[in-house]
XYZ file of C-alpha atoms in Angstrom:
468
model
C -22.920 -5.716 -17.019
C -25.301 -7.246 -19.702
C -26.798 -4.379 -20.984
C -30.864 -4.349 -21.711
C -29.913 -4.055 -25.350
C -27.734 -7.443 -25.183
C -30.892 -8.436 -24.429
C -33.212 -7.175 -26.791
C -32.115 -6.080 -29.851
C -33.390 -5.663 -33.259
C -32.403 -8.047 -36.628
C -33.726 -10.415 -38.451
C -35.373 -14.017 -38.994
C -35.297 -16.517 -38.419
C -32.897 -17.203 -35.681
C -30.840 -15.168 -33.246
C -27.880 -18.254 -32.855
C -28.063 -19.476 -36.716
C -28.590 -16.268 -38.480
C -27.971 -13.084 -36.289
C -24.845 -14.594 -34.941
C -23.209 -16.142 -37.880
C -24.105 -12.444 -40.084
C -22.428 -10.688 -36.780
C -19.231 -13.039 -36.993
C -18.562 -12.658 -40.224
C -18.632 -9.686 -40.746
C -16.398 -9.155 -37.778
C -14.273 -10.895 -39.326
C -14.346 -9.178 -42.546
C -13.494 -5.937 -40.181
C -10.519 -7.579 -39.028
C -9.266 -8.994 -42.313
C -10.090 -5.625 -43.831
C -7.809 -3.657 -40.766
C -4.818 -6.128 -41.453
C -1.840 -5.078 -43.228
C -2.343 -8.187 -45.492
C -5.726 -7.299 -46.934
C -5.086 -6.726 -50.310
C -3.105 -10.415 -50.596
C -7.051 -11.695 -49.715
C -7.289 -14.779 -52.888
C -9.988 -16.671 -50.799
C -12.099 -16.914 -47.879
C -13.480 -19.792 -45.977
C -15.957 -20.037 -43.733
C -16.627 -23.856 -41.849
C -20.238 -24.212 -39.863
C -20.084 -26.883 -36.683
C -22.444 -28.721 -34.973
C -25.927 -27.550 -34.785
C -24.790 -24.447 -37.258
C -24.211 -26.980 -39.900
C -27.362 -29.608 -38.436
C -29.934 -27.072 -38.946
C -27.866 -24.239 -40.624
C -29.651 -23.958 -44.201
C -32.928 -24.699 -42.246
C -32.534 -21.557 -40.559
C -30.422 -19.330 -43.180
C -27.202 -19.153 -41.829
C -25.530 -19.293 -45.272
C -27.014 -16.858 -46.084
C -26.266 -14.798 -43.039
C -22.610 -15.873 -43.481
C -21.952 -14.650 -47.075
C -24.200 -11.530 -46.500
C -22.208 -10.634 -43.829
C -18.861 -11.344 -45.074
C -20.216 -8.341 -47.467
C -20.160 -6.279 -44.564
C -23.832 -6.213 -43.176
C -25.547 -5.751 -40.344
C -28.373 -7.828 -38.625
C -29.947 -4.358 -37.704
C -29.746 -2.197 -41.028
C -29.794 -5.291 -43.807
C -32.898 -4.902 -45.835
C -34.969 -8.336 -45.741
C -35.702 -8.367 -49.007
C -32.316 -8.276 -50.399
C -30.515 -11.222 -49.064
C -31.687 -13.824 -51.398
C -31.488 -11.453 -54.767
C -27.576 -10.794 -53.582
C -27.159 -14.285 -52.014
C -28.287 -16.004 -55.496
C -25.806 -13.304 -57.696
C -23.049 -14.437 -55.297
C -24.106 -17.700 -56.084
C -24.252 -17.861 -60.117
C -21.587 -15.326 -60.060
C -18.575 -16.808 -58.003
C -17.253 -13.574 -56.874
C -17.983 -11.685 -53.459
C -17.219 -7.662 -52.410
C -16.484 -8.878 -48.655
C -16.814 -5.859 -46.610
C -18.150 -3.934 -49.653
C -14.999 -3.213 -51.586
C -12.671 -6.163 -51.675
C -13.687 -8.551 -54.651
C -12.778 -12.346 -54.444
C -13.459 -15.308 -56.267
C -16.229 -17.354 -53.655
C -17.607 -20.469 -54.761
C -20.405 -21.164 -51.799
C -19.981 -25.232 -52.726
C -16.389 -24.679 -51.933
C -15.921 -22.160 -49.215
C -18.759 -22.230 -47.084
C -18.706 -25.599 -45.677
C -21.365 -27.631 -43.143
C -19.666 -29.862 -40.563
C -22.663 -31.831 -39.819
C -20.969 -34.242 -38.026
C -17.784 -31.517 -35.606
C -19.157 -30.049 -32.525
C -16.377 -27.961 -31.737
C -15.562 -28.337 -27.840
C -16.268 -24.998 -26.594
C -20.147 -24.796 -27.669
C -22.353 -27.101 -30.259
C -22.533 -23.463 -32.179
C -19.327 -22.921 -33.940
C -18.186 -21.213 -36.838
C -14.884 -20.255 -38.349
C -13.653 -18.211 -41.009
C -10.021 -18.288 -42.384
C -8.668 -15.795 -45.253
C -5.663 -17.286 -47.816
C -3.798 -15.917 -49.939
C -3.776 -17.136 -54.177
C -1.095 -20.150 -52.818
C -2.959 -21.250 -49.944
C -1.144 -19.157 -47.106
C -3.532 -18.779 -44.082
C -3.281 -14.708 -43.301
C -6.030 -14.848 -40.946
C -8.385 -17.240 -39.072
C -10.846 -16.730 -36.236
C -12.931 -18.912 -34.418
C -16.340 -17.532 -32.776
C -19.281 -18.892 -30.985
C -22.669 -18.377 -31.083
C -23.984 -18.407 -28.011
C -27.650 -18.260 -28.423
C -29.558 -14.622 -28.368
C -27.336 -12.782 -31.251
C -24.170 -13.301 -28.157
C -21.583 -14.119 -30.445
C -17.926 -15.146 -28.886
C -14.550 -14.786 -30.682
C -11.622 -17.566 -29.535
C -9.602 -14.857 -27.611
C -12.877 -14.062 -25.230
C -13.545 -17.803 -24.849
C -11.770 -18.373 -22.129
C -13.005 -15.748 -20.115
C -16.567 -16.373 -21.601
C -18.028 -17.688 -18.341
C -16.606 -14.589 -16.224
C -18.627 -11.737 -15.111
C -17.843 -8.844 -17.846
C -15.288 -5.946 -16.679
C -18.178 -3.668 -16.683
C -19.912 -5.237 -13.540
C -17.539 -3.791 -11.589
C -18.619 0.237 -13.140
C -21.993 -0.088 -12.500
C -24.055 1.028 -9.383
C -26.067 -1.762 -8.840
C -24.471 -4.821 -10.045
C -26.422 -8.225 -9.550
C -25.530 -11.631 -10.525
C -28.457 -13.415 -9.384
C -32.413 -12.902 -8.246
C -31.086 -12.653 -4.701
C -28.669 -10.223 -5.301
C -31.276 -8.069 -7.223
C -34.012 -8.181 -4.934
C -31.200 -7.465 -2.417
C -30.020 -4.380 -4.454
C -33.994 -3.095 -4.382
C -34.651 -2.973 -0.869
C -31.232 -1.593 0.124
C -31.872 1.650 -2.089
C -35.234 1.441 -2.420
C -35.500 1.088 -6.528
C -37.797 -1.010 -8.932
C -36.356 -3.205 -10.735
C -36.787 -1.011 -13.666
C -35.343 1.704 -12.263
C -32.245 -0.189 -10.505
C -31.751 -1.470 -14.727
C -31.819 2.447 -15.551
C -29.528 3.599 -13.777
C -27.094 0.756 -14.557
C -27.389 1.945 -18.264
C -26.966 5.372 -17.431
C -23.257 4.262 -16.585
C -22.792 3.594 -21.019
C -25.608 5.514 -22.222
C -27.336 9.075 -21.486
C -31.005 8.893 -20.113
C -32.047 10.102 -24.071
C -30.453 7.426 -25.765
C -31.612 5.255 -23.645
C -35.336 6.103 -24.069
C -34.599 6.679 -28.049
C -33.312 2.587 -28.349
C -36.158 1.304 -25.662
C -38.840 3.164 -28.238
C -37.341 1.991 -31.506
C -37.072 -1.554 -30.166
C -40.816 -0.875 -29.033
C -41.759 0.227 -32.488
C -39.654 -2.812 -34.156
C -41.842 -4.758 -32.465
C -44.811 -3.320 -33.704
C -43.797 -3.349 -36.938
C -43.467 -7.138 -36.983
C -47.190 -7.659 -35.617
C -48.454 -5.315 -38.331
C -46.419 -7.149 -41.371
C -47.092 -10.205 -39.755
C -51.017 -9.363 -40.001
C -50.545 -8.175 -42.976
C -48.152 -10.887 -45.254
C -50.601 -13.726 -46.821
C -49.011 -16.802 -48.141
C -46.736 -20.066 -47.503
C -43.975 -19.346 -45.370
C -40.788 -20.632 -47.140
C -38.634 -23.619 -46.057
C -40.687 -26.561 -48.118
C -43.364 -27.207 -45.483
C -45.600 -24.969 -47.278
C -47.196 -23.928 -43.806
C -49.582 -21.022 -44.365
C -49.639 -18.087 -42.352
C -52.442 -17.548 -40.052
C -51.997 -14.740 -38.484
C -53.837 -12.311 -41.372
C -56.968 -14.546 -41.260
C -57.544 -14.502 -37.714
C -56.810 -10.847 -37.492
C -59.519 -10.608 -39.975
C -61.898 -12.190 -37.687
C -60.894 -9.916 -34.942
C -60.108 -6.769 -36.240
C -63.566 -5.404 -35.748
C -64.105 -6.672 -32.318
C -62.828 -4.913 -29.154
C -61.182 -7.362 -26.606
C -62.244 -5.383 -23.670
C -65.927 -5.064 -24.754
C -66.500 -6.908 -27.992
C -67.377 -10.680 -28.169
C -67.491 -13.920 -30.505
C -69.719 -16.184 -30.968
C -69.225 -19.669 -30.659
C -70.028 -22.856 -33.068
C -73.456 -23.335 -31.424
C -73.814 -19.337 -31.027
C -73.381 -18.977 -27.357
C -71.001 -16.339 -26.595
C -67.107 -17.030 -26.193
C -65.535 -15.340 -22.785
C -62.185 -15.944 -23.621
C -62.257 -14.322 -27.137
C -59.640 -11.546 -25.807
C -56.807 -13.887 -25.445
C -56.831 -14.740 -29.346
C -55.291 -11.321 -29.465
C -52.440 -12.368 -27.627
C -51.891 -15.381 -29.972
C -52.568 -13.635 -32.893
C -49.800 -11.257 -32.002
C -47.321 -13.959 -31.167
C -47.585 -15.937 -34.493
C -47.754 -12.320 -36.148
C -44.315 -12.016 -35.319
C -43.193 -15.204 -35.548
C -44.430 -16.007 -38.771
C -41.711 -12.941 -40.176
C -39.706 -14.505 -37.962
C -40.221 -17.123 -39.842
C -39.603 -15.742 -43.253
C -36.469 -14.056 -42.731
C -38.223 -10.811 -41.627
C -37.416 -8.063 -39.387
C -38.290 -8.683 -35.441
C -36.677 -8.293 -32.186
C -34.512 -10.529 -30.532
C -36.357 -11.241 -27.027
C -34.080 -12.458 -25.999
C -34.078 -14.787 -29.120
C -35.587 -15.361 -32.541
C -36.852 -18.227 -31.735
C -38.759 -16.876 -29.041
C -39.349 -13.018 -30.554
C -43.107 -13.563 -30.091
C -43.837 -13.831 -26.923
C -42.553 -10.323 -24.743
C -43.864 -8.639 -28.485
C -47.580 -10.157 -27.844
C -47.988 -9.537 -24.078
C -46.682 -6.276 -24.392
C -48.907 -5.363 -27.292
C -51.855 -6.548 -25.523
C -51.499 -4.480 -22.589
C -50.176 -1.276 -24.555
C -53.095 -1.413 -26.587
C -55.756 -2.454 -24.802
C -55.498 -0.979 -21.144
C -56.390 3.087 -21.611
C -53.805 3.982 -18.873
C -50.637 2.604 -20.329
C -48.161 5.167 -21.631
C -44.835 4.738 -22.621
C -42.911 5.244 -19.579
C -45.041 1.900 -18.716
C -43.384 -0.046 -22.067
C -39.947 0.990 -20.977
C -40.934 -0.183 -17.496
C -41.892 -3.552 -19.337
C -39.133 -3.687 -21.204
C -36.397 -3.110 -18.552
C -37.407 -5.312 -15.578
C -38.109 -8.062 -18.804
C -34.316 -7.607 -19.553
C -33.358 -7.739 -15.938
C -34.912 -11.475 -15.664
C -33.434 -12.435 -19.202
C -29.517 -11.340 -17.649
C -29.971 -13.660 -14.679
C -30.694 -16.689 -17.492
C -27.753 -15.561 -19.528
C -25.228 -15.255 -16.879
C -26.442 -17.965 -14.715
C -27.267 -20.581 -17.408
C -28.043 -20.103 -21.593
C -30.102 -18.779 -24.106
C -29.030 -20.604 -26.665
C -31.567 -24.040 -28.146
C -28.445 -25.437 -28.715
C -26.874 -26.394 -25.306
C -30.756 -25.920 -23.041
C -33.716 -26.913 -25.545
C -36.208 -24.546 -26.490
C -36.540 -23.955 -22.371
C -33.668 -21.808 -22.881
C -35.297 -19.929 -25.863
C -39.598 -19.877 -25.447
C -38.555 -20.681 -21.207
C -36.778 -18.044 -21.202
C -39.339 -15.082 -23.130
C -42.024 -16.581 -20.834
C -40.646 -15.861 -17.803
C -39.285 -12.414 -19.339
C -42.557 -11.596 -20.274
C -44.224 -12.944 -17.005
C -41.706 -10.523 -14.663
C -42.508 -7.444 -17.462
C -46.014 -7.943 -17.012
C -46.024 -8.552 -13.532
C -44.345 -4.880 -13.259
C -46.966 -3.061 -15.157
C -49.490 -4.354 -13.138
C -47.547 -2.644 -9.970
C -45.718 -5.628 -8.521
C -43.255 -5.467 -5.810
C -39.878 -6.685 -7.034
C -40.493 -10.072 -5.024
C -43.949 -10.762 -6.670
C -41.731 -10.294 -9.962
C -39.345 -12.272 -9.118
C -42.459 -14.979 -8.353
C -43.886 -14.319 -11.730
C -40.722 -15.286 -13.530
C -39.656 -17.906 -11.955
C -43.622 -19.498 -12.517
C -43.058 -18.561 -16.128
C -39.958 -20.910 -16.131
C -40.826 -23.540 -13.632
C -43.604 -25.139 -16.184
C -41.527 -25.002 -19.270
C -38.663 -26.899 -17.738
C -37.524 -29.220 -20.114
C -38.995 -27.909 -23.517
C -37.197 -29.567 -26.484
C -35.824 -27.929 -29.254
C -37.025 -30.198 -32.339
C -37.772 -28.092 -35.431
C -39.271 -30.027 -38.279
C -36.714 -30.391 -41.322
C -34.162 -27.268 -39.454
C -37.195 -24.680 -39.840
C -38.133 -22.109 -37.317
C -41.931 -23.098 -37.923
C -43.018 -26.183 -36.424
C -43.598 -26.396 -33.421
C -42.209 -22.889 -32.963
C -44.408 -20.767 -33.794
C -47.413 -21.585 -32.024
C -44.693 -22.629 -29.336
C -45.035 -18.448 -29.017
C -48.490 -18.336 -28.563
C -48.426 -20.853 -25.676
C -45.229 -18.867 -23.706
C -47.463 -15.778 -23.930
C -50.474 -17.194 -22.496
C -48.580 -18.483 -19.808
C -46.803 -15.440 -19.327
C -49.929 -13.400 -18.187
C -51.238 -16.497 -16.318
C -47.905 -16.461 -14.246
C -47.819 -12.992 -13.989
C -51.600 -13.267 -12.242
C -50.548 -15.432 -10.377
C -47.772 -13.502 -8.491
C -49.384 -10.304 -7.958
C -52.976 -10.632 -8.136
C -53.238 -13.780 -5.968
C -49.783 -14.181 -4.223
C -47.590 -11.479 -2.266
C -43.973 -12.910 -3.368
C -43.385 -15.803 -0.744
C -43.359 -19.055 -2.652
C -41.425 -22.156 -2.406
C -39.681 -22.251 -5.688
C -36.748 -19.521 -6.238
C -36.050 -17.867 -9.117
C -32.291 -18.695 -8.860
C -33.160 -22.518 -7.998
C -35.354 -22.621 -11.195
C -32.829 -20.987 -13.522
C -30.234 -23.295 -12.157
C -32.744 -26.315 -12.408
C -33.097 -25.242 -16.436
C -29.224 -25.328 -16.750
C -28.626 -28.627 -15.298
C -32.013 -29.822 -17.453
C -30.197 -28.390 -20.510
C -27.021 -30.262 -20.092
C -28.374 -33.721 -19.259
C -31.031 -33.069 -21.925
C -29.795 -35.604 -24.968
C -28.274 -33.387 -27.909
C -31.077 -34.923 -30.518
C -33.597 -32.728 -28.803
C -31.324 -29.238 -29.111
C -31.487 -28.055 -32.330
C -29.690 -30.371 -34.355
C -33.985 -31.786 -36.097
C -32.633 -35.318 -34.847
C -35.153 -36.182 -32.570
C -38.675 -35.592 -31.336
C -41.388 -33.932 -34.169
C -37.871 -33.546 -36.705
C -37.911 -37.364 -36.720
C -41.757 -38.212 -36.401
C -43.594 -35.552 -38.442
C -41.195 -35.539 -41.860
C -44.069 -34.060 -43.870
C -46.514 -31.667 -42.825
């Protein structure tokens, strides 16, 4: 079983495959090294980026990620504000404490390496670390993937990466596709939230289950508020300026149920209440962008759009309480397990379809829940949320998570409520399209897609928009 915290999960900007998963690997592998009998013979360590890791890899932090974690931390408990402070010392220093009490000599120039142009074979993601000894002796070297959404592979799992976890076979209700869930619901009459509850109560008690769903609930608030909140050029050398705490200026004193706006030539503006829902998507993904603290949903790139469509219902419908946000939440992470077992979340093998696709249709089947769809009108939400961003490049000007990205949010959680609508104010869950059919449509989208357009910034706005 994927577990609804596979799915969501709480780190830090500004990507789930090029900065959660490289700070997750490394420091794996720092475990490991620091387990071995040979630990103290440690002279040097090595790590070597691949492919789209080393493409768009200082673009989106991961050297920083990898040396931080090397030092033993933690995408969930690293403070923000320390990595580049520690990351520069390392730097003008030459030395590293990997796992926080082994000192080395580290020269980044020399042992973090970017391998712009070796995709290793098993996934354009690869990194691999390798620990010598003072004469060159190799005492230990790993290989791991990361496989989009924080999923992060080591080589003795890679073979079996593409099987159906031992756990499947534990839980209650085990599905492996839309059909199989939808199945599972009418046979013992459960939600889809509630069929994803009791799978988790097979690994986790109800308590710490509803203690994780609220902190990833209030990680995701916290991002809207900081995003609100931070003024200023978001780093990187595009010197894009955040614009989330100006238009939350603008709106702060205006209800979106009852208040209004005024137009340009003063009539009034209808539509004034789905600003909020933008202005909460580039909220988060402008800290996203920075290197802040957000929720992987189901990746960084994509953090903004379950965050703003669930903010805009929590706060603005009266009747929502949080046994509604944990409904959200866990039919959203249902949907996001069918796209990771059945095709990717990761930019780098399906295009940002596998990343903002992906929290659209997520978003679209949470929604759709809330507003007390049947499991079939959720499944019809989804799959609308995916069916019109099939084929969404991932092109990030100069390796950033910032252009098109972040308003990239915005649009996915538009369409998210618009699909969600759709399925269960105006449709009863027949429709031509099947979820399944759709997710498999992405995959086979995603592998004849050209590899310029999946997060390598070789083709599309990366090429044609140099300077913003």
């Amino acid at each position: 079983m994927i577990s609804l915290f596979d799915l969501l999960k709480i780190g830090i900007g500004p990507s789930s495959s090029h900065t959660v998963g490289p700070m997750i690997a490394t420091q794996r592998f720092a475990k490991a090294l620091d387990q071995a009998a040979t630990a103290k013979s440690v002279a040097r360590i090595v790590i070597d980026l691949y492919g789209s890791l080393a493409l768009t890899g200082k673009g989106h932090r991961t050297d920083r990620a990898a040396v931080l974690g090397l030092c033993g931390e933690h995408p969930r408990t690293v403070d923000p504000e320390s990595i580049d402070p520690r990351f520069a010392k390392i730097q003008s220093d030459r030395v590293l404490l990997w796992i926080g009490k082994h000192s080395i000599d580290f020269d980044i120039e020399r042992d973090l390496l970017f391998h712009r142009d070796t995709f290793l074979p098993e996934h354009p993601n690869g990194i691999r670390c390798t620990a010598l000894t003072g004469s060159g002796e190799t005492l230990l070297q790993k290989t791991y993937l990361s496989v989009g959404g924080g999923f992060v592979v080591e080589d003795d799992e890679i073979a079996d990466a593409a099987n159906p976890l031992s756990r499947d076979r534990t839980a209650p209700f085990p599905f492996h596709s839309a059909a199989e869930l939808l199945r599972q619901c009418d046979e013992n009459k459960l939600t889809i939230s509630e069929l994803v509850q009791h799978n988790e109560l097979t690994f986790r008690s109800a308590e710490e289950i509803e203690y994780e769903l609220n902190q990833i609930w209030e990680a995701m608030n916290h991002s809207i508020e900081m995003g609100c909140r931070h003024e200023g050029i978001l780093p990187g050398g595009l010197n894009i300026q955040r614009r989330a705490p100006g238009i939350y200026k603008k709106l702060s004193g205006i209800s979106p149920v009852e208040g209004t706006l005024s137009l340009p030539n003063g009539s009034i503006d209808p539509l004034a209440h789905i600003d909020w829902v933008t202005l909460f998507a580039l909220a988060v993904n402008e800290e996203n962008a920075a290197g802040g603290r957000v929720v992987t949903a189901p990746t960084n790139g994509a953090a903004g759009v379950i965050p703003a469509v669930l903010a805009y219902f929590a706060r603005f419908d009266p009747s929502v309480d949080r046994q509604a946000i944990h409904t959200f939440l866990r039919t959203a992470a249902a949907i996001g397990m069918l796209y990771k077992r059945n095709a990717s979340l990761s930019a780098a093998e399906m295009g940002c379809q596998g990343e903002v696709g992906v929290a659209c249709s997520m978003a679209a089947g949470g929604l759709a829940a809330v507003m007390g769809g049947t499991p079939a009108q959720i499944e019809n939400a989804a799959e609308i949320g995916m069916e019109h961003n099939l084929g969404l490049t991932c092109d990030p000007v100069a390796g950033l998570v910032q252009v098109p990205c972040i308003e990239r949010n915005a649009m996915g959680a538009v369409k998210a409520i618009n699909a969600a609508r759709l399925a269960v104010l105006y449709g009863n869950g027949e429709h031509c399209v099947s979820l399944d059919k759709v997710i498999e449509t992405m995959r086979q989208t995603g592998v004849d897609m050209q590899s310029k357009y999946k997060e390598t910034s070789l083709g599309g706005l990366a090429v044609n928009v140099i300077n913003c």
